[in-house]
CSV table of C-alpha atoms in Angstrom, one decimal:
chain,number,residue,atom,x,y,z
A,1,MET,CA,88.8,107.3,100.5
A,2,SER,CA,89.1,110.1,103.1
A,3,VAL,CA,92.3,111.5,104.6
A,4,ASP,CA,91.2,110.0,108.0
A,5,GLN,CA,90.8,106.5,106.6
A,6,ILE,CA,94.2,106.6,104.9
A,7,MET,CA,96.0,107.8,108.0
A,8,LYS,CA,94.3,105.1,110.1
A,9,ALA,CA,95.3,102.4,107.7
A,10,GLU,CA,97.4,99.5,109.2
A,11,CYS,CA,100.9,99.9,107.8
A,12,LEU,CA,103.7,97.3,107.6
A,13,GLU,CA,107.0,98.7,108.9
A,14,GLU,CA,108.9,95.5,109.9
A,15,SER,CA,108.8,91.9,108.8
A,16,PHE,CA,111.6,90.2,110.7
A,17,MET,CA,110.8,86.4,110.9
A,18,PRO,CA,113.8,84.6,112.5
A,19,GLU,CA,112.4,81.2,111.2
A,20,LEU,CA,113.4,82.3,107.7
A,21,GLY,CA,117.0,83.0,108.7
A,22,PRO,CA,119.0,86.2,108.3
A,23,VAL,CA,117.2,89.1,106.7
A,24,LYS,CA,118.8,91.4,104.1
A,25,LYS,CA,117.2,94.6,105.0
A,26,GLY,CA,116.8,97.2,102.3
A,27,LYS,CA,115.5,100.7,102.6
A,28,VAL,CA,112.0,99.5,101.5
A,29,ARG,CA,112.1,95.7,101.3
A,30,ASP,CA,113.1,92.9,103.6
A,31,ILE,CA,114.6,89.9,101.7
A,32,TYR,CA,115.0,86.3,102.8
A,33,PHE,CA,116.9,83.6,100.9
A,34,THR,CA,115.0,80.4,101.5
A,35,GLY,CA,116.0,77.2,99.6
A,36,ASP,CA,115.6,77.7,95.9
A,37,ASN,CA,113.6,80.9,96.3
A,38,VAL,CA,113.9,84.5,97.5
A,39,LEU,CA,111.1,85.8,99.7
A,40,MET,CA,110.7,89.6,99.4
A,41,VAL,CA,108.5,91.7,101.7
A,42,ALA,CA,107.5,95.1,100.4
A,43,THR,CA,107.0,97.2,103.5
A,44,ASP,CA,105.4,100.6,103.6
A,45,ARG,CA,108.7,102.3,104.3
A,46,VAL,CA,109.8,105.0,101.8
A,47,SER,CA,113.2,106.3,101.0
A,48,ALA,CA,114.7,109.2,99.1
A,49,PHE,CA,118.4,110.3,98.5
A,50,ASP,CA,119.5,107.0,100.1
A,51,HIS,CA,117.7,107.9,103.4
A,52,ASN,CA,114.7,106.4,105.0
A,53,ILE,CA,111.8,108.8,105.7
A,54,PRO,CA,110.4,108.8,109.3
A,55,ASN,CA,106.9,108.1,107.8
A,56,LEU,CA,105.1,105.0,106.5
A,57,ILE,CA,103.0,105.3,103.3
A,58,PRO,CA,99.7,103.4,103.7
A,59,TYR,CA,99.2,100.6,101.1
A,60,LYS,CA,102.5,101.4,99.4
A,61,GLY,CA,104.0,97.9,99.7
A,62,MET,CA,101.0,96.0,98.4
A,63,LEU,CA,100.4,98.5,95.5
A,64,LEU,CA,104.0,98.1,94.4
A,65,ASN,CA,103.6,94.3,94.4
A,66,LYS,CA,100.4,94.5,92.5
A,67,LEU,CA,101.9,96.8,89.8
A,68,ALA,CA,105.0,94.6,89.5
A,69,GLU,CA,102.9,91.5,89.1
A,70,HIS,CA,100.9,93.2,86.4
A,71,ALA,CA,104.1,94.2,84.6
A,72,PHE,CA,105.5,90.7,84.8
A,73,LYS,CA,102.4,89.3,83.1
A,74,LYS,CA,102.5,92.0,80.4
A,75,THR,CA,106.1,91.2,79.5
A,76,GLU,CA,106.3,87.4,79.7
A,77,ASP,CA,106.6,87.3,75.9
A,78,ILE,CA,109.7,89.4,76.0
A,79,VAL,CA,111.6,87.8,78.9
A,80,PRO,CA,110.7,85.2,81.5
A,81,ASN,CA,110.4,86.5,85.0
A,82,ALA,CA,111.4,85.0,88.4
A,83,LEU,CA,107.9,85.3,90.0
A,84,VAL,CA,106.8,82.1,91.8
A,85,ALA,CA,104.0,83.2,94.1
A,86,SER,CA,102.5,86.0,96.2
A,87,PRO,CA,101.1,84.5,99.4
A,88,ASP,CA,100.4,87.9,101.0
A,89,PRO,CA,99.6,91.3,99.5
A,90,ASN,CA,103.1,92.5,100.7
A,91,VAL,CA,105.0,89.4,99.7
A,92,VAL,CA,106.4,88.1,96.5
A,93,ILE,CA,108.4,84.9,96.1
A,94,GLN,CA,110.9,84.7,93.3
A,95,ARG,CA,113.3,82.1,92.0
A,96,LYS,CA,116.8,82.4,93.5
A,97,LEU,CA,119.0,83.4,90.6
A,98,THR,CA,122.5,85.0,90.1
A,99,ASN,CA,122.0,88.7,90.0
A,100,LEU,CA,123.9,90.3,87.1
A,101,GLY,CA,124.8,93.2,89.4
A,102,ILE,CA,123.6,95.9,86.9
A,103,GLU,CA,120.8,98.5,87.2
A,104,CYS,CA,119.5,98.5,83.6
A,105,ILE,CA,118.1,102.0,83.2
A,106,VAL,CA,116.3,103.1,80.1
A,107,ARG,CA,115.4,106.8,79.5
A,108,GLY,CA,112.9,108.2,77.0
A,109,TYR,CA,113.1,111.8,78.1
A,110,MET,CA,115.6,114.4,79.3
A,111,TRP,CA,114.6,114.0,83.0
A,112,GLY,CA,116.0,113.3,86.4
A,113,SER,CA,119.7,113.0,87.1
A,114,MET,CA,120.5,113.2,83.4
A,115,ALA,CA,118.7,116.5,83.1
A,116,VAL,CA,120.6,117.8,86.2
A,117,ALA,CA,124.0,116.9,84.7
A,118,TYR,CA,123.0,118.3,81.3
A,119,GLU,CA,122.0,121.6,82.7
A,120,LYS,CA,125.4,121.8,84.4
A,121,GLY,CA,127.1,121.4,81.0
A,122,SER,CA,127.5,117.6,80.6
A,123,ARG,CA,126.9,116.3,77.1
A,124,GLU,CA,127.5,112.7,77.8
A,125,ILE,CA,125.9,110.0,79.9
A,126,CYS,CA,127.2,106.4,80.2
A,127,GLY,CA,129.5,107.0,77.2
A,128,ILE,CA,126.6,108.3,75.0
A,129,LYS,CA,127.0,111.7,73.4
A,130,LEU,CA,124.1,114.1,73.8
A,131,ASP,CA,123.2,116.9,71.3
A,132,ASP,CA,123.2,120.5,72.4
A,133,GLY,CA,120.0,122.4,72.8
A,134,LEU,CA,118.0,119.8,74.7
A,135,LEU,CA,115.6,120.9,77.4
A,136,ARG,CA,114.5,119.2,80.6
A,137,TYR,CA,111.3,117.2,80.0
A,138,GLN,CA,112.1,116.9,76.3
A,139,LYS,CA,111.4,113.6,74.5
A,140,LEU,CA,114.7,112.0,73.3
A,141,ALA,CA,115.1,110.9,69.6
A,142,GLU,CA,115.3,107.3,70.9
A,143,PRO,CA,115.3,105.5,74.2
A,144,LEU,CA,118.8,105.5,75.8
A,145,PHE,CA,120.3,102.5,77.7
A,146,THR,CA,122.1,104.1,80.6
A,147,PRO,CA,123.1,101.4,83.1
A,148,THR,CA,124.6,101.9,86.5
A,149,THR,CA,126.3,99.8,89.1
A,150,LYS,CA,124.2,98.1,91.8
A,151,ALA,CA,125.8,99.4,94.9
A,152,GLU,CA,125.2,97.6,98.3
A,153,HIS,CA,125.9,100.9,100.0
A,154,GLY,CA,125.9,104.5,98.8
A,155,PRO,CA,124.8,105.8,95.3
A,156,ASP,CA,125.0,103.7,92.1
A,157,GLU,CA,127.6,104.9,89.5
A,158,ASN,CA,127.0,105.3,85.8
A,159,MET,CA,128.5,102.6,83.6
A,160,THR,CA,129.4,102.7,79.9
A,161,TYR,CA,128.4,99.9,77.6
A,162,ASP,CA,132.0,98.8,77.3
A,163,GLU,CA,132.1,98.4,81.1
A,164,ILE,CA,129.0,96.2,80.9
A,165,VAL,CA,130.7,94.1,78.3
A,166,ALA,CA,133.7,93.8,80.5
A,167,LYS,CA,131.6,92.7,83.5
A,168,ILE,CA,129.2,90.1,81.9
A,169,GLY,CA,130.6,89.5,78.4
A,170,ALA,CA,129.6,90.9,74.9
A,171,GLU,CA,126.8,88.4,74.1
A,172,LYS,CA,125.1,88.9,77.5
A,173,ALA,CA,125.5,92.7,77.4
A,174,ALA,CA,123.9,92.9,74.0
A,175,LYS,CA,121.0,90.7,75.1
A,176,VAL,CA,120.4,92.6,78.4
A,177,LYS,CA,120.4,95.9,76.5
A,178,GLU,CA,118.0,94.6,73.8
A,179,ILE,CA,115.6,93.2,76.5
A,180,SER,CA,115.7,96.4,78.5
A,181,ILE,CA,114.8,98.5,75.5
A,182,LYS,CA,111.9,96.2,74.6
A,183,LEU,CA,110.6,96.2,78.2
A,184,TYR,CA,110.7,100.0,78.2
A,185,GLN,CA,108.8,100.1,74.9
A,186,ARG,CA,106.2,97.8,76.3
A,187,GLY,CA,106.0,100.0,79.4
A,188,VAL,CA,105.3,103.0,77.0
A,189,GLU,CA,102.5,101.0,75.3
A,190,VAL,CA,100.9,100.0,78.6
A,191,ALA,CA,101.1,103.5,80.0
A,192,ALA,CA,99.6,105.0,76.8
A,193,ALA,CA,96.6,102.7,77.2
A,194,ALA,CA,96.1,103.7,80.8
A,195,ASN,CA,93.1,105.7,81.9
A,196,PRO,CA,94.0,108.5,81.9
A,197,PRO,CA,96.9,107.9,79.5
A,198,LEU,CA,100.3,108.1,81.1
A,199,MET,CA,103.7,109.0,79.8
A,200,PHE,CA,106.4,106.4,80.6
A,201,ILE,CA,109.4,108.6,81.2
A,202,ASP,CA,112.2,106.3,82.4
A,203,THR,CA,112.6,103.1,84.3
A,204,LYS,CA,115.0,100.5,85.8
A,205,TYR,CA,115.2,96.8,85.4
A,206,GLU,CA,117.3,94.1,87.1
A,207,PHE,CA,118.1,90.7,85.7
A,208,GLY,CA,119.3,87.3,87.0
A,209,GLU,CA,120.4,84.1,85.4
A,210,ASP,CA,120.0,80.5,86.2
A,211,ALA,CA,122.7,77.8,86.2
A,212,ASP,CA,122.2,77.4,82.4
A,213,GLY,CA,122.7,81.1,81.7
A,214,LYS,CA,119.1,81.8,81.0
A,215,ILE,CA,118.2,85.4,81.7
A,216,TYR,CA,115.1,86.3,83.9
A,217,LEU,CA,113.5,89.6,84.9
A,218,ILE,CA,113.8,89.9,88.6
A,219,ASP,CA,113.0,92.3,91.5
A,220,GLU,CA,110.2,94.7,90.3
A,221,ALA,CA,109.2,96.2,87.0
A,222,ASN,CA,107.4,99.4,85.9
A,223,THR,CA,106.4,100.6,89.4
A,224,PRO,CA,106.5,104.2,90.7
A,225,ASP,CA,109.5,103.2,92.8
A,226,SER,CA,111.5,102.0,89.8
A,227,SER,CA,110.1,104.3,87.1
A,228,ARG,CA,108.9,107.9,86.4
A,229,MET,CA,105.5,108.5,84.9
A,230,CYS,CA,103.2,111.5,84.4
A,231,GLU,CA,99.8,112.1,82.8
A,232,VAL,CA,100.2,112.7,79.0
A,233,SER,CA,97.8,115.7,79.3
A,234,GLU,CA,100.1,117.2,82.0
A,235,TRP,CA,103.2,117.0,79.7
A,236,GLU,CA,101.2,118.2,76.6
A,237,ALA,CA,99.9,121.2,78.5
A,238,LYS,CA,103.1,122.3,80.1
A,239,PHE,CA,106.0,121.4,77.9
A,240,PRO,CA,105.1,123.7,75.0
A,241,LYS,CA,104.9,126.6,77.5
A,242,ILE,CA,108.4,125.6,78.8
A,243,GLN,CA,109.7,125.6,75.2
A,244,GLU,CA,108.2,129.0,74.7
A,245,LEU,CA,109.7,130.6,77.8
A,246,ALA,CA,113.0,128.7,77.9
A,247,LYS,CA,114.8,131.2,75.7
A,248,ASP,CA,114.6,133.8,78.5
A,249,PHE,CA,116.3,131.5,81.1
A,250,LYS,CA,119.7,129.8,81.5
A,251,ASN,CA,117.9,126.4,81.8
A,252,VAL,CA,114.6,124.9,82.6
A,253,SER,CA,115.4,124.5,86.3
A,254,GLU,CA,115.9,128.3,86.5
A,255,LEU,CA,112.6,128.8,84.7
A,256,LEU,CA,110.7,126.5,87.1
A,257,ALA,CA,112.1,128.4,90.1
A,258,LYS,CA,110.2,131.4,88.8
A,259,HIS,CA,107.3,129.6,87.2
A,260,THR,CA,106.5,126.7,89.6
A,261,GLU,CA,103.1,126.2,87.8
A,262,TYR,CA,105.0,124.5,85.0
A,263,LYS,CA,106.6,121.9,87.1
A,264,ILE,CA,105.3,118.5,85.8
A,265,VAL,CA,103.6,116.4,88.4
A,266,GLU,CA,105.2,112.9,88.4
A,267,PHE,CA,104.1,109.5,89.6
A,268,SER,CA,107.4,108.5,91.1
A,269,LYS,CA,109.5,108.9,94.2
A,270,GLN,CA,110.3,112.4,93.0
A,271,TYR,CA,107.4,113.8,94.9
A,272,VAL,CA,109.1,112.8,98.2
A,273,ARG,CA,112.4,114.1,97.0
A,274,ASP,CA,110.9,117.5,96.2
A,275,VAL,CA,109.1,117.6,99.6
A,276,LEU,CA,112.4,117.0,101.3
A,277,LEU,CA,114.3,119.6,99.2
A,278,GLU,CA,111.6,122.2,99.9
A,279,ALA,CA,112.0,121.5,103.6
A,280,GLY,CA,115.7,122.3,103.3
A,281,PHE,CA,117.0,118.7,103.5
A,282,LYS,CA,120.6,117.9,102.6
A,283,PRO,CA,122.1,114.4,102.6
A,284,GLY,CA,123.7,113.7,106.0
A,285,LYS,CA,121.3,115.8,107.8
A,286,ALA,CA,118.2,114.7,109.8
A,287,VAL,CA,115.4,113.6,107.5
A,288,PRO,CA,112.3,115.8,107.9
A,289,LYS,CA,109.0,114.1,108.7
A,290,LEU,CA,106.2,114.3,106.0
A,291,THR,CA,103.0,116.1,107.0
A,292,GLU,CA,99.7,114.2,107.1
A,293,GLU,CA,98.7,115.8,103.8
A,294,GLN,CA,102.0,114.8,102.1
A,295,VAL,CA,101.6,111.2,103.3
A,296,VAL,CA,98.0,111.1,101.9
A,297,GLU,CA,99.3,112.6,98.6
A,298,CYS,CA,101.9,109.8,98.3
A,299,THR,CA,99.3,107.1,98.8
A,300,LYS,CA,96.9,108.8,96.3
A,301,ARG,CA,99.6,108.9,93.7
A,302,TYR,CA,100.4,105.2,94.1
A,303,ILE,CA,96.7,104.3,93.9
A,304,LYS,CA,96.2,106.5,90.8
A,305,VAL,CA,99.0,104.8,88.9
A,306,TYR,CA,97.7,101.3,89.9
A,307,GLU,CA,94.1,102.1,88.8
A,308,SER,CA,95.2,103.9,85.6
A,309,ILE,CA,97.5,101.1,84.4
A,310,THR,CA,95.5,98.0,85.5
A,311,HIS,CA,92.0,99.5,84.8
A,312,GLU,CA,91.0,98.0,88.1
A,313,SER,CA,89.7,99.8,91.2
A,314,PHE,CA,91.9,99.5,94.3
A,315,ASN,CA,89.8,97.8,96.9
A,316,TYR,CA,90.9,99.3,100.2
A,317,PRO,CA,91.6,96.3,102.5
A,318,SER,CA,89.8,96.2,105.8
A,319,PHE,CA,91.9,93.8,107.8
A,320,SER,CA,90.8,92.8,111.3
A,321,VAL,CA,94.3,92.1,112.5
A,322,PRO,CA,97.6,94.0,112.4
A,323,ALA,CA,99.5,93.8,109.2
A,324,THR,CA,102.3,91.8,110.9
A,325,THR,CA,99.8,89.2,112.2
A,326,ARG,CA,98.2,88.9,108.8
A,327,LEU,CA,101.6,88.4,107.1
A,328,VAL,CA,102.6,85.6,109.5
A,329,ASN,CA,99.2,83.9,109.2
A,330,ASN,CA,99.3,84.0,105.4
A,331,LEU,CA,102.8,82.6,105.3
A,332,LYS,CA,101.7,79.8,107.7
A,333,THR,CA,98.7,79.0,105.5
A,334,ALA,CA,101.0,78.8,102.5
A,335,GLY,CA,103.2,76.3,104.4
A,336,ILE,CA,106.2,78.6,104.2
A,337,ILE,CA,106.7,79.1,108.0
A,338,LYS,CA,105.4,77.5,111.2
A,339,GLY,CA,104.9,80.9,112.7
A,340,TYR,CA,107.2,80.5,115.7
A,341,CYS,CA,110.9,79.7,116.2
A,342,ALA,CA,113.3,78.7,118.9
A,343,MET,CA,116.7,80.5,119.0
A,344,ILE,CA,119.5,78.4,120.6
A,345,PHE,CA,122.2,80.7,121.9
A,346,ALA,CA,125.5,79.2,122.9
A,347,GLY,CA,128.3,80.9,124.8
A,348,SER,CA,131.1,79.0,122.9
A,349,ASN,CA,131.6,76.8,119.9
A,350,SER,CA,132.5,74.1,122.4
A,351,ASP,CA,128.8,73.9,123.1
A,352,LEU,CA,127.9,72.8,119.6
A,353,GLY,CA,127.2,69.3,120.6
A,354,HIS,CA,124.7,70.4,123.2
A,355,MET,CA,123.1,72.8,120.7
A,356,GLU,CA,122.5,69.8,118.3
A,357,LYS,CA,120.8,67.8,121.1
A,358,LEU,CA,118.5,70.8,121.7
A,359,ALA,CA,117.8,71.2,118.0
A,360,LYS,CA,117.0,67.5,117.7
A,361,ALA,CA,114.7,67.6,120.6
A,362,LEU,CA,112.8,70.6,119.2
A,363,ASP,CA,112.6,69.0,115.8
A,364,GLU,CA,110.8,66.0,117.3
A,365,TRP,CA,108.0,68.4,118.3
A,366,GLY,CA,108.1,70.0,114.8
A,367,ILE,CA,109.5,73.2,116.2
A,368,PRO,CA,111.9,75.1,113.9
A,369,SER,CA,115.2,76.3,115.5
A,370,LYS,CA,118.2,78.5,114.6
A,371,LYS,CA,121.6,78.6,116.3
A,372,ARG,CA,123.7,81.5,117.3
A,373,ILE,CA,127.1,81.7,119.2
A,374,CYS,CA,127.7,84.7,121.3
A,375,SER,CA,129.6,85.0,124.6
A,376,ALA,CA,128.1,87.2,127.3
A,377,HIS,CA,131.5,87.7,128.7
A,378,LYS,CA,133.6,88.3,125.6
A,379,GLN,CA,130.9,89.7,123.3
A,380,ALA,CA,128.6,91.6,125.5
A,381,LEU,CA,127.7,94.3,122.9
A,382,LYS,CA,127.1,91.7,120.3
A,383,LEU,CA,124.7,89.8,122.6
A,384,ASP,CA,122.8,92.9,123.4
A,385,ALA,CA,122.5,93.8,119.7
A,386,ALA,CA,121.3,90.2,119.0
A,387,VAL,CA,118.6,90.4,121.7
A,388,GLN,CA,117.5,93.8,120.4
A,389,LEU,CA,117.3,92.4,116.9
A,390,TYR,CA,115.1,89.5,118.0
A,391,ASN,CA,112.9,91.8,119.9
A,392,THR,CA,111.7,93.1,116.5
A,393,SER,CA,110.5,89.6,115.5
A,394,ILE,CA,106.9,89.6,114.2
A,395,GLU,CA,106.5,85.9,115.1
A,396,PRO,CA,106.8,84.6,118.6
A,397,ILE,CA,110.2,83.1,119.6
A,398,VAL,CA,111.9,81.6,122.6
A,399,ILE,CA,115.6,82.0,123.3
A,400,ILE,CA,117.4,78.9,124.8
A,401,GLY,CA,120.6,79.8,126.6
A,402,CYS,CA,123.2,77.0,126.2
A,403,ALA,CA,126.2,78.2,128.2
A,404,GLY,CA,128.5,76.4,130.6
A,405,GLY,CA,130.7,77.7,133.4
A,406,THR,CA,129.3,80.9,134.9
A,407,ASP,CA,126.2,81.3,132.8
A,408,ALA,CA,125.8,85.0,132.3
A,409,LEU,CA,124.2,84.5,128.8
A,410,SER,CA,120.7,83.6,130.0
A,411,GLY,CA,120.5,86.2,132.7
A,412,THR,CA,121.8,89.0,130.5
A,413,ALA,CA,119.5,88.1,127.6
A,414,SER,CA,116.4,87.8,129.8
A,415,TRP,CA,117.1,91.3,131.2
A,416,SER,CA,116.1,93.0,127.9
A,417,SER,CA,114.4,90.3,125.9
A,418,PHE,CA,110.7,90.6,125.0
A,419,PHE,CA,110.5,86.9,124.7
A,420,PRO,CA,111.0,84.0,127.2
A,421,ILE,CA,114.5,82.7,128.0
A,422,ILE,CA,115.2,79.1,129.0
A,423,SER,CA,118.5,78.0,130.4
A,424,CYS,CA,119.8,74.6,129.5
A,425,PRO,CA,123.5,74.5,130.4
A,426,PRO,CA,125.7,71.9,128.6
A,427,ASP,CA,127.6,71.0,131.8
A,428,GLY,CA,124.9,69.3,133.8
A,429,ARG,CA,123.7,70.7,137.1
A,430,ASN,CA,125.1,74.2,136.6
A,431,GLU,CA,123.1,76.3,139.0
A,432,SER,CA,124.8,79.6,138.1
A,433,CYS,CA,121.8,80.4,135.8
A,434,LEU,CA,119.5,80.2,138.9
A,435,LEU,CA,121.5,82.9,140.7
A,436,ASN,CA,121.0,85.8,138.3
A,437,PRO,CA,120.2,89.2,139.9
A,438,PRO,CA,116.7,90.7,140.2
A,439,GLY,CA,115.2,91.5,136.8
A,440,SER,CA,116.7,88.4,135.1
A,441,SER,CA,113.7,86.2,134.4
A,442,ASN,CA,115.1,83.1,132.7
A,443,SER,CA,113.6,79.7,133.5
A,444,TYR,CA,115.8,76.5,133.9
A,445,CYS,CA,115.5,73.0,132.4
A,446,LEU,CA,118.3,70.5,132.8
A,447,ARG,CA,117.3,68.1,130.0
A,448,PRO,CA,117.0,69.0,126.3
A,449,ASP,CA,113.8,67.0,125.9
A,450,ASN,CA,112.2,68.9,128.8
A,451,VAL,CA,113.3,72.2,127.1
A,452,ALA,CA,111.6,71.1,123.9
A,453,LYS,CA,108.3,70.3,125.7
A,454,HIS,CA,108.5,73.6,127.6
A,455,VAL,CA,108.9,75.4,124.3
A,456,ALA,CA,106.0,73.5,122.8
A,457,GLN,CA,103.9,74.6,125.7
A,458,ILE,CA,104.8,78.2,125.2
A,459,PHE,CA,104.1,78.1,121.4
A,460,SER,CA,100.9,76.0,121.8
A,461,ILE,CA,98.7,79.0,122.0
A,462,HIS,CA,99.7,79.7,118.4
A,463,SER,CA,99.4,76.1,117.1
A,464,LYS,CA,96.5,73.7,117.2
A,465,ASP,CA,99.0,71.0,116.1
A,466,LEU,CA,101.2,71.6,119.2
A,467,GLN,CA,98.2,71.5,121.4
A,468,LYS,CA,97.2,68.2,119.9
A,469,ARG,CA,100.6,66.7,120.2
A,470,LEU,CA,101.0,67.8,123.9
A,471,MET,CA,97.6,66.2,124.7
A,472,GLU,CA,98.6,63.0,122.8
A,473,ASN,CA,101.9,63.0,124.6
A,474,CYS,CA,100.2,63.1,128.0
A,475,ILE,CA,97.6,60.4,127.0
A,476,SER,CA,100.3,58.0,125.7
A,477,LYS,CA,102.5,58.4,128.8
A,478,VAL,CA,99.5,57.7,131.1
A,479,ALA,CA,98.4,54.8,128.9
A,480,ALA,CA,101.9,53.3,129.1
A,481,LEU,CA,101.8,53.6,132.9
A,482,GLU,CA,98.4,52.0,133.2
A,483,ALA,CA,99.4,49.2,130.9
A,484,ALA,CA,102.6,48.6,133.0
A,485,ASP,CA,100.5,48.7,136.2
A,486,ALA,CA,98.0,46.2,134.7
A,487,GLU,CA,100.8,43.8,134.0
A,488,GLN,CA,102.1,44.0,137.5
A,489,TRP,CA,98.6,43.8,139.2
């Protein structure tokens, strides 16, 4: 595939679907907790050093999902996984489990952060003693289990095995360690059978448990975002040279600074990290934008890993609609969403009764709704932030203002909303929402049932079912009138 074709590919940056409820937005994935499942959208965003990069990487999200699904199938005999379905190339649905809260890292080589600490003099990682005389890129005598915390914010911290025992208990800690090592060893076998053969350097796993305490592999597995890999031929050609030259340098990093030709090309996020470092990036500073060539190189590396490991060609998708439209349509087809949603905004918790009436009226039309409480007078900044959030929705929405007294909510929201605003005050004929200043474009419906029909009309362009119901509603009303007239006549 040409550079031009990759750069013109349709990327997925956002996936906010209010119908699914609050989104837990990660650096790369958007996560929704829906009933008994977790719906995860792998976007084409990329991060490094806990910072998001200003670029999107074409096909990244779908390639990660494909690789993770392949790894799940290859490891089912070791541990069950949480995978339920994949209704879209960028989406996986997994069982909702209790996350053990540990990043289970297994290392087979002196690489990454361990190599950095080792070259600075550390001879211990996660409570494990390390021998003197090891070199960066060197294969370890045996795989090391080096777990870390799973931090919501900021970097993860190394944990000792004793700390794991204290957190989840001795029996569970032993089981998780055993499973992690077995999964890594399977990853080594699969990588060695790749074409060309790959070296599986290190990786990360996460586990969850169900109500009975049964452990499952969750999240992702053996992808370039959770692992390091390189071609076996690359390591075999360069590491002997590094061993030969290392005696003349303080450490391998110093050697590589002079002999860049011996730096081993990885299939991992390290490429992006190196690009940023070469551009002078430091955490806390503005993140440089990748060049077109660097974006293409990222995509090519993801594709190469996929094709090498699965022994399948990556069929470049040629979608006729934007990625966001395709995503919504696929989730609609799978029956996961309707593809539209009404947001009921109230100005006070005293309006809850009226909100319920609106929700019930919408439900009679089969229209999903969500409720928010936010005062335009007392929480102006929160209201603006909420409107800006819903402006990013990839499915159509309508906001229904449900505020009594002086209704500033509808007018304020309609000023900056991309989507229609309907006022339906809880205190009857409140005409304050009709007196909003120029630029406020809210409409007004007094009755909740009229609001619901108005919303159905707005969404009908996206739903044949709503079109049918609207037509049937008109026909039945007219038929009832004609029948009543016939009785009187």
